[in-house]
Amino acid sequence: ADTGGEFIEIYNPYDAPVGLAGYTLAIGQNFEKLVSLPSNLEISPKQHLAFYNSTLSFTLLNSSSRARLIAPDTS
């Protein structure tokens, strides 16, 4: 079982930090679970940031789950 050990990781390829205020994670086979990210969250330049299911309460199916990061000005 991987309960508490599943995660979604994003990467900032830029040379400046990126603020994630207003961003949403869409998770699931059809992106049915929406999780708003904290407004004070940012990802440093050239760094990875992981979101764990133990803190955001999501489930990833081993063969069919997907994740999408949605910017605040898109749908």
PDB file of N, CA and C in Angstrom:
ATOM      1  N   ALA A   1       0.843  -1.191   0.000  1.00  0.00           N
ATOM      2  CA  ALA A   1       0.000   0.000   0.000  1.00  0.00           C
ATOM      3  C   ALA A   1       0.878   1.241   0.000  1.00  0.00           C
ATOM      4  N   ASP A   2       0.435   2.243  -0.711  1.00  0.00           N
ATOM      5  CA  ASP A   2       1.206   3.486  -0.770  1.00  0.00           C
ATOM      6  C   ASP A   2       0.463   4.654  -0.131  1.00  0.00           C
ATOM      7  N   THR A   3      -0.431   4.358   0.793  1.00  0.00           N
ATOM      8  CA  THR A   3      -1.173   5.401   1.486  1.00  0.00           C
ATOM      9  C   THR A   3      -0.206   6.349   2.186  1.00  0.00           C
ATOM     10  N   GLY A   4      -0.364   7.629   1.940  1.00  0.00           N
ATOM     11  CA  GLY A   4       0.512   8.628   2.539  1.00  0.00           C
ATOM     12  C   GLY A   4       1.803   8.833   1.787  1.00  0.00           C
ATOM     13  N   GLY A   5       2.077   7.979   0.792  1.00  0.00           N
ATOM     14  CA  GLY A   5       3.330   8.082   0.057  1.00  0.00           C
ATOM     15  C   GLY A   5       3.174   8.542  -1.377  1.00  0.00           C
ATOM     16  N   GLU A   6       1.956   8.792  -1.803  1.00  0.00           N
ATOM     17  CA  GLU A   6       1.756   9.279  -3.158  1.00  0.00           C
ATOM     18  C   GLU A   6       2.034  10.779  -3.203  1.00  0.00           C
ATOM     19  N   PHE A   7       2.563  11.239  -4.337  1.00  0.00           N
ATOM     20  CA  PHE A   7       2.849  12.665  -4.442  1.00  0.00           C
ATOM     21  C   PHE A   7       2.792  13.111  -5.889  1.00  0.00           C
ATOM     22  N   ILE A   8       2.609  14.402  -6.055  1.00  0.00           N
ATOM     23  CA  ILE A   8       2.668  15.070  -7.345  1.00  0.00           C
ATOM     24  C   ILE A   8       3.791  16.081  -7.231  1.00  0.00           C
ATOM     25  N   GLU A   9       4.675  16.102  -8.206  1.00  0.00           N
ATOM     26  CA  GLU A   9       5.834  16.976  -8.157  1.00  0.00           C
ATOM     27  C   GLU A   9       5.797  17.947  -9.341  1.00  0.00           C
ATOM     28  N   ILE A  10       6.100  19.205  -9.058  1.00  0.00           N
ATOM     29  CA  ILE A  10       6.227  20.194 -10.128  1.00  0.00           C
ATOM     30  C   ILE A  10       7.638  20.766 -10.084  1.00  0.00           C
ATOM     31  N   TYR A  11       8.056  21.338 -11.199  1.00  0.00           N
ATOM     32  CA  TYR A  11       9.409  21.867 -11.328  1.00  0.00           C
ATOM     33  C   TYR A  11       9.345  23.285 -11.902  1.00  0.00           C
ATOM     34  N   ASN A  12      10.157  24.173 -11.359  1.00  0.00           N
ATOM     35  CA  ASN A  12      10.277  25.533 -11.867  1.00  0.00           C
ATOM     36  C   ASN A  12      11.570  25.624 -12.684  1.00  0.00           C
ATOM     37  N   PRO A  13      11.471  25.662 -14.011  1.00  0.00           N
ATOM     38  CA  PRO A  13      12.676  25.710 -14.842  1.00  0.00           C
ATOM     39  C   PRO A  13      13.268  27.113 -14.992  1.00  0.00           C
ATOM     40  N   TYR A  14      12.623  28.115 -14.423  1.00  0.00           N
ATOM     41  CA  TYR A  14      13.022  29.508 -14.618  1.00  0.00           C
ATOM     42  C   TYR A  14      14.087  29.959 -13.616  1.00  0.00           C
ATOM     43  N   ASP A  15      14.659  31.114 -13.882  1.00  0.00           N
ATOM     44  CA  ASP A  15      15.703  31.680 -13.023  1.00  0.00           C
ATOM     45  C   ASP A  15      15.146  32.576 -11.924  1.00  0.00           C
ATOM     46  N   ALA A  16      13.838  32.634 -11.790  1.00  0.00           N
ATOM     47  CA  ALA A  16      13.191  33.455 -10.766  1.00  0.00           C
ATOM     48  C   ALA A  16      12.133  32.601 -10.067  1.00  0.00           C
ATOM     49  N   PRO A  17      11.791  32.946  -8.832  1.00  0.00           N
ATOM     50  CA  PRO A  17      10.733  32.206  -8.144  1.00  0.00           C
ATOM     51  C   PRO A  17       9.387  32.424  -8.832  1.00  0.00           C
ATOM     52  N   VAL A  18       8.505  31.442  -8.677  1.00  0.00           N
ATOM     53  CA  VAL A  18       7.155  31.530  -9.243  1.00  0.00           C
ATOM     54  C   VAL A  18       6.154  31.423  -8.107  1.00  0.00           C
ATOM     55  N   GLY A  19       5.340  32.450  -7.924  1.00  0.00           N
ATOM     56  CA  GLY A  19       4.281  32.413  -6.923  1.00  0.00           C
ATOM     57  C   GLY A  19       3.126  31.559  -7.409  1.00  0.00           C
ATOM     58  N   LEU A  20       2.579  30.739  -6.538  1.00  0.00           N
ATOM     59  CA  LEU A  20       1.506  29.822  -6.916  1.00  0.00           C
ATOM     60  C   LEU A  20       0.148  30.253  -6.373  1.00  0.00           C
ATOM     61  N   ALA A  21       0.026  31.518  -5.958  1.00  0.00           N
ATOM     62  CA  ALA A  21      -1.258  32.037  -5.473  1.00  0.00           C
ATOM     63  C   ALA A  21      -2.294  31.925  -6.584  1.00  0.00           C
ATOM     64  N   GLY A  22      -3.439  31.368  -6.271  1.00  0.00           N
ATOM     65  CA  GLY A  22      -4.518  31.236  -7.231  1.00  0.00           C
ATOM     66  C   GLY A  22      -4.436  30.003  -8.107  1.00  0.00           C
ATOM     67  N   TYR A  23      -3.340  29.271  -8.040  1.00  0.00           N
ATOM     68  CA  TYR A  23      -3.202  28.049  -8.833  1.00  0.00           C
ATOM     69  C   TYR A  23      -4.021  26.920  -8.214  1.00  0.00           C
ATOM     70  N   THR A  24      -4.428  25.993  -9.066  1.00  0.00           N
ATOM     71  CA  THR A  24      -5.210  24.831  -8.645  1.00  0.00           C
ATOM     72  C   THR A  24      -4.580  23.578  -9.224  1.00  0.00           C
ATOM     73  N   LEU A  25      -4.562  22.506  -8.431  1.00  0.00           N
ATOM     74  CA  LEU A  25      -4.195  21.185  -8.940  1.00  0.00           C
ATOM     75  C   LEU A  25      -5.486  20.457  -9.294  1.00  0.00           C
ATOM     76  N   ALA A  26      -5.566  19.944 -10.510  1.00  0.00           N
ATOM     77  CA  ALA A  26      -6.674  19.093 -10.931  1.00  0.00           C
ATOM     78  C   ALA A  26      -6.120  17.676 -10.988  1.00  0.00           C
ATOM     79  N   ILE A  27      -6.759  16.755 -10.257  1.00  0.00           N
ATOM     80  CA  ILE A  27      -6.223  15.412 -10.069  1.00  0.00           C
ATOM     81  C   ILE A  27      -7.303  14.379 -10.370  1.00  0.00           C
ATOM     82  N   GLY A  28      -6.913  13.263 -10.970  1.00  0.00           N
ATOM     83  CA  GLY A  28      -7.834  12.147 -11.189  1.00  0.00           C
ATOM     84  C   GLY A  28      -7.869  11.720 -12.643  1.00  0.00           C
ATOM     85  N   GLN A  29      -8.637  10.683 -12.929  1.00  0.00           N
ATOM     86  CA  GLN A  29      -8.744  10.182 -14.295  1.00  0.00           C
ATOM     87  C   GLN A  29      -9.257  11.258 -15.240  1.00  0.00           C
ATOM     88  N   ASN A  30     -10.205  12.049 -14.771  1.00  0.00           N
ATOM     89  CA  ASN A  30     -10.791  13.122 -15.572  1.00  0.00           C
ATOM     90  C   ASN A  30     -10.622  14.484 -14.909  1.00  0.00           C
ATOM     91  N   PHE A  31      -9.580  14.608 -14.089  1.00  0.00           N
ATOM     92  CA  PHE A  31      -9.276  15.849 -13.365  1.00  0.00           C
ATOM     93  C   PHE A  31     -10.448  16.297 -12.491  1.00  0.00           C
ATOM     94  N   GLU A  32     -11.142  15.326 -11.873  1.00  0.00           N
ATOM     95  CA  GLU A  32     -12.350  15.631 -11.098  1.00  0.00           C
ATOM     96  C   GLU A  32     -12.078  16.205  -9.706  1.00  0.00           C
ATOM     97  N   LYS A  33     -10.916  16.001  -9.143  1.00  0.00           N
ATOM     98  CA  LYS A  33     -10.594  16.547  -7.809  1.00  0.00           C
ATOM     99  C   LYS A  33      -9.811  17.834  -7.996  1.00  0.00           C
ATOM    100  N   LEU A  34     -10.330  18.933  -7.461  1.00  0.00           N
ATOM    101  CA  LEU A  34      -9.655  20.220  -7.562  1.00  0.00           C
ATOM    102  C   LEU A  34      -9.137  20.633  -6.194  1.00  0.00           C
ATOM    103  N   VAL A  35      -7.878  21.001  -6.136  1.00  0.00           N
ATOM    104  CA  VAL A  35      -7.243  21.413  -4.883  1.00  0.00           C
ATOM    105  C   VAL A  35      -6.607  22.781  -5.097  1.00  0.00           C
ATOM    106  N   SER A  36      -7.082  23.786  -4.369  1.00  0.00           N
ATOM    107  CA  SER A  36      -6.492  25.125  -4.444  1.00  0.00           C
ATOM    108  C   SER A  36      -5.199  25.153  -3.643  1.00  0.00           C
ATOM    109  N   LEU A  37      -4.172  25.747  -4.216  1.00  0.00           N
ATOM    110  CA  LEU A  37      -2.889  25.828  -3.525  1.00  0.00           C
ATOM    111  C   LEU A  37      -2.870  27.040  -2.602  1.00  0.00           C
ATOM    112  N   PRO A  38      -2.123  26.959  -1.504  1.00  0.00           N
ATOM    113  CA  PRO A  38      -2.047  28.083  -0.564  1.00  0.00           C
ATOM    114  C   PRO A  38      -1.544  29.358  -1.245  1.00  0.00           C
ATOM    115  N   SER A  39      -2.094  30.493  -0.862  1.00  0.00           N
ATOM    116  CA  SER A  39      -1.766  31.757  -1.522  1.00  0.00           C
ATOM    117  C   SER A  39      -0.331  32.215  -1.261  1.00  0.00           C
ATOM    118  N   ASN A  40       0.289  31.734  -0.205  1.00  0.00           N
ATOM    119  CA  ASN A  40       1.658  32.164   0.113  1.00  0.00           C
ATOM    120  C   ASN A  40       2.719  31.210  -0.439  1.00  0.00           C
ATOM    121  N   LEU A  41       2.305  30.264  -1.262  1.00  0.00           N
ATOM    122  CA  LEU A  41       3.220  29.243  -1.767  1.00  0.00           C
ATOM    123  C   LEU A  41       3.973  29.748  -2.990  1.00  0.00           C
ATOM    124  N   GLU A  42       5.280  29.471  -3.035  1.00  0.00           N
ATOM    125  CA  GLU A  42       6.065  29.766  -4.220  1.00  0.00           C
ATOM    126  C   GLU A  42       7.097  28.670  -4.406  1.00  0.00           C
ATOM    127  N   ILE A  43       7.533  28.532  -5.642  1.00  0.00           N
ATOM    128  CA  ILE A  43       8.552  27.533  -5.952  1.00  0.00           C
ATOM    129  C   ILE A  43       9.808  28.274  -6.415  1.00  0.00           C
ATOM    130  N   SER A  44      10.913  27.952  -5.798  1.00  0.00           N
ATOM    131  CA  SER A  44      12.189  28.622  -6.066  1.00  0.00           C
ATOM    132  C   SER A  44      12.716  28.265  -7.455  1.00  0.00           C
ATOM    133  N   PRO A  45      13.625  29.087  -7.968  1.00  0.00           N
ATOM    134  CA  PRO A  45      14.196  28.810  -9.288  1.00  0.00           C
ATOM    135  C   PRO A  45      14.888  27.451  -9.333  1.00  0.00           C
ATOM    136  N   LYS A  46      14.665  26.734 -10.436  1.00  0.00           N
ATOM    137  CA  LYS A  46      15.331  25.442 -10.693  1.00  0.00           C
ATOM    138  C   LYS A  46      15.072  24.406  -9.588  1.00  0.00           C
ATOM    139  N   GLN A  47      13.937  24.507  -8.899  1.00  0.00           N
ATOM    140  CA  GLN A  47      13.626  23.601  -7.790  1.00  0.00           C
ATOM    141  C   GLN A  47      12.358  22.793  -8.076  1.00  0.00           C
ATOM    142  N   HIS A  48      12.251  21.675  -7.376  1.00  0.00           N
ATOM    143  CA  HIS A  48      11.061  20.828  -7.415  1.00  0.00           C
ATOM    144  C   HIS A  48      10.225  21.110  -6.166  1.00  0.00           C
ATOM    145  N   LEU A  49       8.923  20.922  -6.288  1.00  0.00           N
ATOM    146  CA  LEU A  49       8.017  21.059  -5.152  1.00  0.00           C
ATOM    147  C   LEU A  49       7.058  19.879  -5.205  1.00  0.00           C
ATOM    148  N   ALA A  50       6.954  19.145  -4.105  1.00  0.00           N
ATOM    149  CA  ALA A  50       6.100  17.956  -4.059  1.00  0.00           C
ATOM    150  C   ALA A  50       4.878  18.215  -3.192  1.00  0.00           C
ATOM    151  N   PHE A  51       3.745  17.698  -3.652  1.00  0.00           N
ATOM    152  CA  PHE A  51       2.478  17.743  -2.918  1.00  0.00           C
ATOM    153  C   PHE A  51       2.116  16.306  -2.588  1.00  0.00           C
ATOM    154  N   TYR A  52       2.015  15.988  -1.304  1.00  0.00           N
ATOM    155  CA  TYR A  52       1.752  14.615  -0.858  1.00  0.00           C
ATOM    156  C   TYR A  52       0.279  14.410  -0.555  1.00  0.00           C
ATOM    157  N   ASN A  53      -0.185  13.185  -0.815  1.00  0.00           N
ATOM    158  CA  ASN A  53      -1.603  12.894  -0.563  1.00  0.00           C
ATOM    159  C   ASN A  53      -1.938  12.917   0.925  1.00  0.00           C
ATOM    160  N   SER A  54      -0.956  12.831   1.774  1.00  0.00           N
ATOM    161  CA  SER A  54      -1.222  12.893   3.213  1.00  0.00           C
ATOM    162  C   SER A  54      -1.600  14.316   3.652  1.00  0.00           C
ATOM    163  N   THR A  55      -1.213  15.323   2.875  1.00  0.00           N
ATOM    164  CA  THR A  55      -1.550  16.699   3.238  1.00  0.00           C
ATOM    165  C   THR A  55      -2.642  17.303   2.367  1.00  0.00           C
ATOM    166  N   LEU A  56      -2.760  16.871   1.118  1.00  0.00           N
ATOM    167  CA  LEU A  56      -3.772  17.425   0.220  1.00  0.00           C
ATOM    168  C   LEU A  56      -4.966  16.496   0.008  1.00  0.00           C
ATOM    169  N   SER A  57      -4.921  15.309   0.555  1.00  0.00           N
ATOM    170  CA  SER A  57      -6.039  14.363   0.504  1.00  0.00           C
ATOM    171  C   SER A  57      -6.496  14.059  -0.928  1.00  0.00           C
ATOM    172  N   PHE A  58      -5.613  13.403  -1.684  1.00  0.00           N
ATOM    173  CA  PHE A  58      -5.972  12.941  -3.022  1.00  0.00           C
ATOM    174  C   PHE A  58      -5.548  11.490  -3.163  1.00  0.00           C
ATOM    175  N   THR A  59      -6.071  10.835  -4.187  1.00  0.00           N
ATOM    176  CA  THR A  59      -5.717   9.456  -4.490  1.00  0.00           C
ATOM    177  C   THR A  59      -5.281   9.381  -5.944  1.00  0.00           C
ATOM    178  N   LEU A  60      -4.193   8.665  -6.188  1.00  0.00           N
ATOM    179  CA  LEU A  60      -3.720   8.438  -7.543  1.00  0.00           C
ATOM    180  C   LEU A  60      -3.866   6.960  -7.871  1.00  0.00           C
ATOM    181  N   LEU A  61      -4.589   6.666  -8.931  1.00  0.00           N
ATOM    182  CA  LEU A  61      -4.684   5.286  -9.394  1.00  0.00           C
ATOM    183  C   LEU A  61      -3.418   4.972 -10.177  1.00  0.00           C
ATOM    184  N   ASN A  62      -2.874   3.781  -9.980  1.00  0.00           N
ATOM    185  CA  ASN A  62      -1.576   3.450 -10.559  1.00  0.00           C
ATOM    186  C   ASN A  62      -1.525   3.504 -12.079  1.00  0.00           C
ATOM    187  N   SER A  63      -2.629   3.245 -12.743  1.00  0.00           N
ATOM    188  CA  SER A  63      -2.567   3.181 -14.196  1.00  0.00           C
ATOM    189  C   SER A  63      -3.318   4.285 -14.932  1.00  0.00           C
ATOM    190  N   SER A  64      -4.126   5.071 -14.239  1.00  0.00           N
ATOM    191  CA  SER A  64      -4.959   6.001 -15.002  1.00  0.00           C
ATOM    192  C   SER A  64      -5.115   7.402 -14.415  1.00  0.00           C
ATOM    193  N   SER A  65      -4.517   7.702 -13.300  1.00  0.00           N
ATOM    194  CA  SER A  65      -4.657   9.051 -12.740  1.00  0.00           C
ATOM    195  C   SER A  65      -3.744  10.025 -13.461  1.00  0.00           C
ATOM    196  N   ARG A  66      -4.212  11.260 -13.495  1.00  0.00           N
ATOM    197  CA  ARG A  66      -3.439  12.331 -14.111  1.00  0.00           C
ATOM    198  C   ARG A  66      -3.485  13.541 -13.190  1.00  0.00           C
ATOM    199  N   ALA A  67      -2.563  14.466 -13.420  1.00  0.00           N
ATOM    200  CA  ALA A  67      -2.548  15.713 -12.652  1.00  0.00           C
ATOM    201  C   ALA A  67      -2.266  16.862 -13.606  1.00  0.00           C
ATOM    202  N   ARG A  68      -2.893  17.994 -13.307  1.00  0.00           N
ATOM    203  CA  ARG A  68      -2.726  19.191 -14.132  1.00  0.00           C
ATOM    204  C   ARG A  68      -2.646  20.392 -13.199  1.00  0.00           C
ATOM    205  N   LEU A  69      -1.694  21.269 -13.458  1.00  0.00           N
ATOM    206  CA  LEU A  69      -1.577  22.518 -12.718  1.00  0.00           C
ATOM    207  C   LEU A  69      -2.278  23.594 -13.528  1.00  0.00           C
ATOM    208  N   ILE A  70      -3.282  24.239 -12.921  1.00  0.00           N
ATOM    209  CA  ILE A  70      -4.093  25.220 -13.624  1.00  0.00           C
ATOM    210  C   ILE A  70      -3.768  26.617 -13.085  1.00  0.00           C
ATOM    211  N   ALA A  71      -3.347  27.497 -13.980  1.00  0.00           N
ATOM    212  CA  ALA A  71      -3.034  28.874 -13.626  1.00  0.00           C
ATOM    213  C   ALA A  71      -4.321  29.622 -13.300  1.00  0.00           C
ATOM    214  N   PRO A  72      -4.253  30.667 -12.471  1.00  0.00           N
ATOM    215  CA  PRO A  72      -5.470  31.367 -12.036  1.00  0.00           C
ATOM    216  C   PRO A  72      -6.248  32.050 -13.152  1.00  0.00           C
ATOM    217  N   ASP A  73      -5.628  32.335 -14.273  1.00  0.00           N
ATOM    218  CA  ASP A  73      -6.339  33.038 -15.335  1.00  0.00           C
ATOM    219  C   ASP A  73      -6.776  32.132 -16.484  1.00  0.00           C
ATOM    220  N   THR A  74      -6.790  30.805 -16.252  1.00  0.00           N
ATOM    221  CA  THR A  74      -7.227  29.850 -17.276  1.00  0.00           C
ATOM    222  C   THR A  74      -8.275  28.928 -16.711  1.00  0.00           C
ATOM    223  N   SER A  75      -8.894  28.149 -17.567  1.00  0.00           N
ATOM    224  CA  SER A  75      -9.863  27.157 -17.093  1.00  0.00           C
ATOM    225  C   SER A  75      -9.512  25.786 -17.600  1.00  0.00           C
TER     226      SER A  75
END
